[in-house]
Short mmCIF file of C-alpha atoms in Angstrom, two decimals:
data_model
loop_
_atom_site.label_atom_id
_atom_site.label_comp_id
_atom_site.label_asym_id
_atom_site.label_seq_id
_atom_site.Cartn_x
_atom_site.Cartn_y
_atom_site.Cartn_z
CA MET H 9 81.88 -29.90 22.94
CA SER H 10 79.46 -32.37 24.54
CA GLU H 11 77.25 -34.85 22.75
CA ALA H 12 74.32 -33.59 24.88
CA ARG H 13 74.71 -30.00 23.58
CA PHE H 14 74.95 -31.20 19.96
CA ALA H 15 71.82 -33.35 20.43
CA ALA H 16 69.99 -30.36 21.80
CA ALA H 17 71.08 -28.18 18.89
CA LEU H 18 69.89 -30.85 16.44
CA ALA H 19 66.58 -30.97 18.14
CA ALA H 20 66.19 -27.21 18.19
CA LEU H 21 67.04 -26.75 14.49
CA SER H 22 64.97 -29.76 13.39
CA GLN H 23 61.73 -28.18 14.53
CA PRO H 24 59.71 -26.04 12.16
CA HIS H 25 60.66 -22.38 12.72
CA ASP H 26 57.84 -20.02 13.61
CA GLY H 27 59.99 -16.99 14.13
CA SER H 28 60.05 -17.20 17.96
CA GLY H 29 63.14 -19.26 18.48
CA SER H 30 66.75 -18.42 17.77
CA LEU H 31 68.65 -19.87 14.85
CA THR H 32 72.11 -18.88 16.11
CA GLU H 33 71.89 -19.85 19.75
CA PRO H 34 71.95 -23.63 19.04
CA ILE H 35 75.15 -23.08 17.06
CA LEU H 36 76.84 -21.05 19.79
CA ASP H 37 75.86 -23.70 22.34
CA VAL H 38 77.88 -26.24 20.32
CA ILE H 39 80.78 -24.17 18.87
CA PRO H 40 82.76 -21.90 21.27
CA VAL H 41 82.97 -18.86 19.07
CA THR H 42 82.11 -15.26 19.89
CA GLY H 43 79.23 -14.78 17.42
CA ALA H 44 77.29 -16.29 14.56
CA SER H 45 74.86 -15.22 11.87
CA VAL H 46 72.56 -16.81 9.29
CA SER H 47 72.08 -15.02 5.97
CA THR H 48 70.54 -15.49 2.59
CA LEU H 49 72.54 -14.75 -0.54
CA GLY H 50 71.72 -14.59 -4.22
CA ASP H 51 68.64 -13.91 -6.40
CA LEU H 52 65.96 -16.10 -4.87
CA PHE H 53 65.67 -14.50 -1.40
CA GLY H 54 68.12 -11.63 -1.89
CA SER H 55 71.16 -10.93 0.35
CA GLU H 56 70.23 -10.21 3.93
CA THR H 57 71.01 -11.22 7.46
CA VAL H 58 68.26 -13.54 8.80
CA GLU H 59 69.68 -13.48 12.33
CA ALA H 60 72.88 -12.20 13.93
CA SER H 61 73.89 -12.96 17.48
CA ASP H 62 75.58 -9.57 17.93
CA ALA H 63 76.26 -6.32 16.17
CA VAL H 64 79.80 -7.34 15.10
CA ILE H 65 78.73 -10.34 13.08
CA GLY H 66 75.86 -8.30 11.69
CA ARG H 67 78.32 -5.79 10.44
CA ILE H 68 80.55 -8.52 8.97
CA ASP H 69 77.57 -9.64 6.97
CA GLU H 70 76.84 -6.06 5.80
CA LEU H 71 80.37 -5.55 4.59
CA GLN H 72 80.25 -8.78 2.57
CA PHE H 73 76.86 -7.87 1.02
CA ASP H 74 77.99 -4.34 0.13
CA LEU H 75 81.34 -5.44 -1.29
CA GLY H 76 80.23 -8.63 -2.96
CA GLU H 77 83.08 -10.60 -1.55
CA GLY H 78 84.09 -12.45 1.64
CA PRO H 79 83.89 -15.93 3.11
CA CYS H 80 80.11 -16.23 2.88
CA TRP H 81 80.23 -15.68 -0.92
CA ASP H 82 82.99 -18.20 -1.30
CA ALA H 83 81.17 -20.75 0.86
CA ILE H 84 77.98 -20.59 -1.15
CA SER H 85 79.95 -20.56 -4.42
CA VAL H 86 81.94 -23.68 -3.79
CA GLY H 87 79.48 -25.36 -1.46
CA GLU H 88 82.18 -26.00 1.17
CA PRO H 89 83.28 -24.39 4.45
CA VAL H 90 85.65 -21.45 4.28
CA LEU H 91 87.99 -21.26 7.25
CA GLU H 92 90.16 -18.35 8.28
CA PRO H 93 91.56 -19.36 11.72
CA ASP H 94 94.05 -16.51 12.12
CA LEU H 95 93.21 -13.05 10.81
CA SER H 96 96.36 -11.57 12.34
CA THR H 97 98.10 -12.65 9.12
CA PRO H 98 97.22 -10.86 5.89
CA ILE H 99 94.35 -12.24 3.87
CA ARG H 100 95.29 -12.59 0.24
CA THR H 101 91.72 -13.00 -0.98
CA TRP H 102 88.88 -10.49 -0.59
CA SER H 103 91.17 -7.53 -0.32
CA ALA H 104 88.39 -4.93 -0.09
CA PHE H 105 86.50 -6.88 2.53
CA ALA H 106 89.64 -7.65 4.52
CA ASP H 107 90.66 -3.95 4.57
CA ALA H 108 87.19 -2.75 5.64
CA LEU H 109 87.01 -5.43 8.33
CA HIS H 110 90.38 -4.54 9.79
CA ARG H 111 89.49 -0.81 9.90
CA GLU H 112 86.37 -1.48 11.97
CA HIS H 113 87.04 -4.56 14.10
CA GLU H 114 89.85 -6.68 15.49
CA ILE H 115 88.68 -10.20 14.62
CA GLY H 116 90.83 -13.26 15.39
CA ALA H 117 89.09 -15.88 13.24
CA LEU H 118 86.27 -16.04 10.73
CA PHE H 119 84.43 -19.08 9.23
CA ALA H 120 81.62 -19.51 6.79
CA PHE H 121 79.47 -22.58 6.04
CA PRO H 122 76.97 -22.97 3.18
CA VAL H 123 73.26 -23.15 3.95
CA SER H 124 71.63 -25.50 1.42
CA VAL H 125 68.59 -27.57 0.58
CA GLY H 126 69.70 -30.44 -1.61
CA SER H 127 71.86 -28.93 -4.32
CA LEU H 128 70.34 -25.47 -3.95
CA ARG H 129 72.52 -23.06 -1.97
CA LEU H 130 70.45 -20.45 -0.16
CA GLY H 131 72.93 -18.67 2.05
CA ALA H 132 75.56 -19.08 4.74
CA VAL H 133 76.32 -19.36 8.42
CA ASP H 134 79.10 -16.99 9.41
CA LEU H 135 81.04 -17.36 12.65
CA TYR H 136 83.72 -15.20 14.22
CA ASN H 137 85.92 -15.37 17.24
CA GLU H 138 87.75 -12.50 18.99
CA GLU H 139 90.93 -14.54 19.19
CA PRO H 140 92.55 -16.78 16.57
CA MET H 141 91.17 -20.34 16.75
CA ARG H 142 90.94 -23.52 14.72
CA LEU H 143 87.91 -25.72 14.14
CA ASP H 144 88.72 -29.37 14.55
CA GLY H 145 87.16 -32.06 12.38
CA VAL H 146 84.36 -32.77 14.79
CA ALA H 147 83.35 -29.11 14.95
CA ILE H 148 83.41 -28.81 11.14
CA ASP H 149 81.27 -31.95 10.74
CA ARG H 150 78.75 -30.73 13.26
CA LEU H 151 78.49 -27.31 11.71
CA LEU H 152 77.87 -28.91 8.31
CA VAL H 153 74.95 -30.88 9.85
CA LEU H 154 73.53 -27.84 11.56
CA SER H 155 73.92 -25.68 8.40
CA GLY H 156 71.90 -28.34 6.47
CA LEU H 157 69.10 -28.06 9.00
CA LEU H 158 69.18 -24.30 8.74
CA GLY H 159 68.44 -24.53 5.02
CA ARG H 160 64.98 -25.84 5.72
CA ARG H 161 64.42 -23.19 8.41
CA VAL H 162 65.43 -20.46 5.94
CA LEU H 163 62.95 -21.81 3.41
CA GLU H 164 60.20 -21.89 6.09
CA ARG H 165 60.95 -18.27 6.96
CA ALA H 166 60.50 -17.24 3.30
CA ILE H 167 57.23 -19.12 3.12
CA ARG H 168 55.99 -17.55 6.38
CA LEU H 169 56.82 -14.04 5.17
CA SER H 170 54.95 -14.69 1.91
CA GLY H 171 51.70 -15.39 3.79
CA ASP H 172 49.30 -18.30 3.13
CA ALA H 173 50.08 -18.49 -0.56
CA ASP H 174 48.14 -21.72 -1.27
CA THR H 175 44.78 -20.46 -0.01
CA GLY H 176 42.08 -20.91 -2.56
CA ILE H 177 44.00 -23.15 -4.97
CA SER H 178 41.60 -25.30 -6.99
CA ARG H 179 41.77 -29.07 -7.30
CA HIS H 180 43.20 -28.70 -10.74
CA GLY H 181 45.82 -26.26 -9.43
CA ARG H 182 46.88 -28.63 -6.67
CA ARG H 183 47.29 -31.37 -9.24
CA LEU H 184 49.54 -29.09 -11.31
CA ILE H 185 51.61 -28.27 -8.21
CA HIS H 186 51.93 -31.93 -7.34
CA GLN H 187 53.19 -32.70 -10.86
CA ALA H 188 55.54 -29.72 -10.84
CA THR H 189 56.93 -30.82 -7.48
CA GLY H 190 58.09 -34.03 -9.12
CA PHE H 191 59.91 -32.01 -11.80
CA VAL H 192 61.69 -30.00 -9.15
CA ILE H 193 62.71 -33.11 -7.21
CA ALA H 194 64.33 -34.48 -10.34
CA GLN H 195 66.00 -31.15 -11.12
CA LEU H 196 67.46 -30.35 -7.76
CA GLY H 197 67.54 -33.70 -5.86
CA VAL H 198 65.51 -32.40 -2.96
CA SER H 199 62.64 -33.98 -0.98
CA ALA H 200 58.99 -33.53 -1.90
CA ASP H 201 58.48 -31.08 0.98
CA ASP H 202 61.50 -29.03 0.03
CA ALA H 203 60.45 -28.97 -3.63
CA SER H 204 57.01 -27.72 -2.75
CA GLN H 205 58.50 -25.03 -0.57
CA LEU H 206 60.84 -23.97 -3.36
CA ILE H 207 57.87 -23.58 -5.77
CA ARG H 208 56.10 -21.49 -3.18
CA ALA H 209 59.18 -19.39 -2.45
CA HIS H 210 59.76 -18.77 -6.18
CA ALA H 211 56.16 -17.67 -6.54
CA PHE H 212 56.54 -15.23 -3.71
CA ALA H 213 59.80 -13.88 -5.12
CA LYS H 214 58.24 -13.34 -8.55
CA GLY H 215 54.84 -12.09 -7.34
CA GLN H 216 53.04 -15.02 -8.94
CA SER H 217 50.66 -17.72 -7.70
CA MET H 218 51.92 -21.23 -7.08
CA GLU H 219 49.63 -22.46 -9.83
CA GLU H 220 51.26 -20.06 -12.35
CA VAL H 221 54.76 -21.24 -11.35
CA ALA H 222 53.72 -24.90 -11.51
CA GLN H 223 52.37 -24.45 -15.02
CA GLN H 224 55.59 -22.84 -16.14
CA ILE H 225 57.53 -25.73 -14.73
CA LEU H 226 55.36 -28.25 -16.57
CA ASP H 227 55.54 -26.23 -19.74
CA ARG H 228 59.32 -26.23 -19.30
CA THR H 229 59.47 -22.46 -19.53
CA LEU H 230 60.87 -22.57 -16.02
CA THR H 231 63.56 -25.02 -15.05
CA PHE H 232 65.22 -24.92 -11.71
CA THR H 233 68.98 -25.33 -11.99
CA VAL H 234 71.85 -24.42 -9.73
CA SER H 235 74.61 -22.25 -11.17
CA GLY H 236 77.19 -21.27 -8.67
CA ALA H 237 75.41 -19.57 -5.79
CA ARG H 238 72.14 -18.90 -7.60
CA ILE H 239 68.97 -20.68 -8.50
CA GLU H 240 68.08 -19.88 -12.07
CA GLY H 241 64.93 -20.15 -14.08
CA ASP H 242 65.90 -21.19 -17.59
CA ALA H 243 63.60 -21.24 -20.57
#
C-alpha cells in the first residue's frame, strides 16, 4: 500500500467531481479488495448507488437498500467503520441480509465506511473481497480520509443533478442565503462551502428555491440537525 498511490487517490478525490471521473477507482488503487461502491442513504438524497465498481458490489448495495439492514446502514448510523473480515463464519447481525447474500454470492469479507460532511452522514463506501481478509490500521485510517473526501463529491453530484439552482437569485436573496449559511455552519459544524451546498441540496430535494429554504432557516421553521443516519428539518 504505497504512499504514492495514497497521494494519488487523495488528489483524485480532492478535485471537484464533474461526473467524468471514477469515485471508486482511487479507493481500489489504495486498498487491495475486489470491489467497492459509493452510495447515499437516508431521506436527503434517498438510498441509491452512486457508483459501483462491479455488479457484485452493486447487488450488495441493492440487498441492503431493499432489506433496510446491513453494514452500510450500521456505518451511517454509528458513524464508524463496520468490518466483517471473514464471512465464512455466521453473521449474527443482519440475518435477512446475510441469508440473501449467501444465497447469491460467495463473499469472503465485507466492509463499510460512513460518507459524511461534518456531522452530517450522507451515505457509505462499501468494499468486498472474494477471500477473507483483514484491514490493518493504516488501511482503515486511509479509508476514513478518502470517505471524508467522498462526502463533498456526493454533495457536488446532488447539486449538479439539480441544475443551476441559484440562477436569477436577487441581491436580497443572496443576502438571505449568506445569513442562512451561517446558521447551518453553527448547526452542523461544516464549512461555509458545505453549508451552502447543503442548503442547495435541501432545496432540490424539496422542490423549493434556495431563497425559500434560506428564509425558513432564518425564521427557524427549518433547523438542520443530525439524528442517527438522517438530516432532519425540525420546526
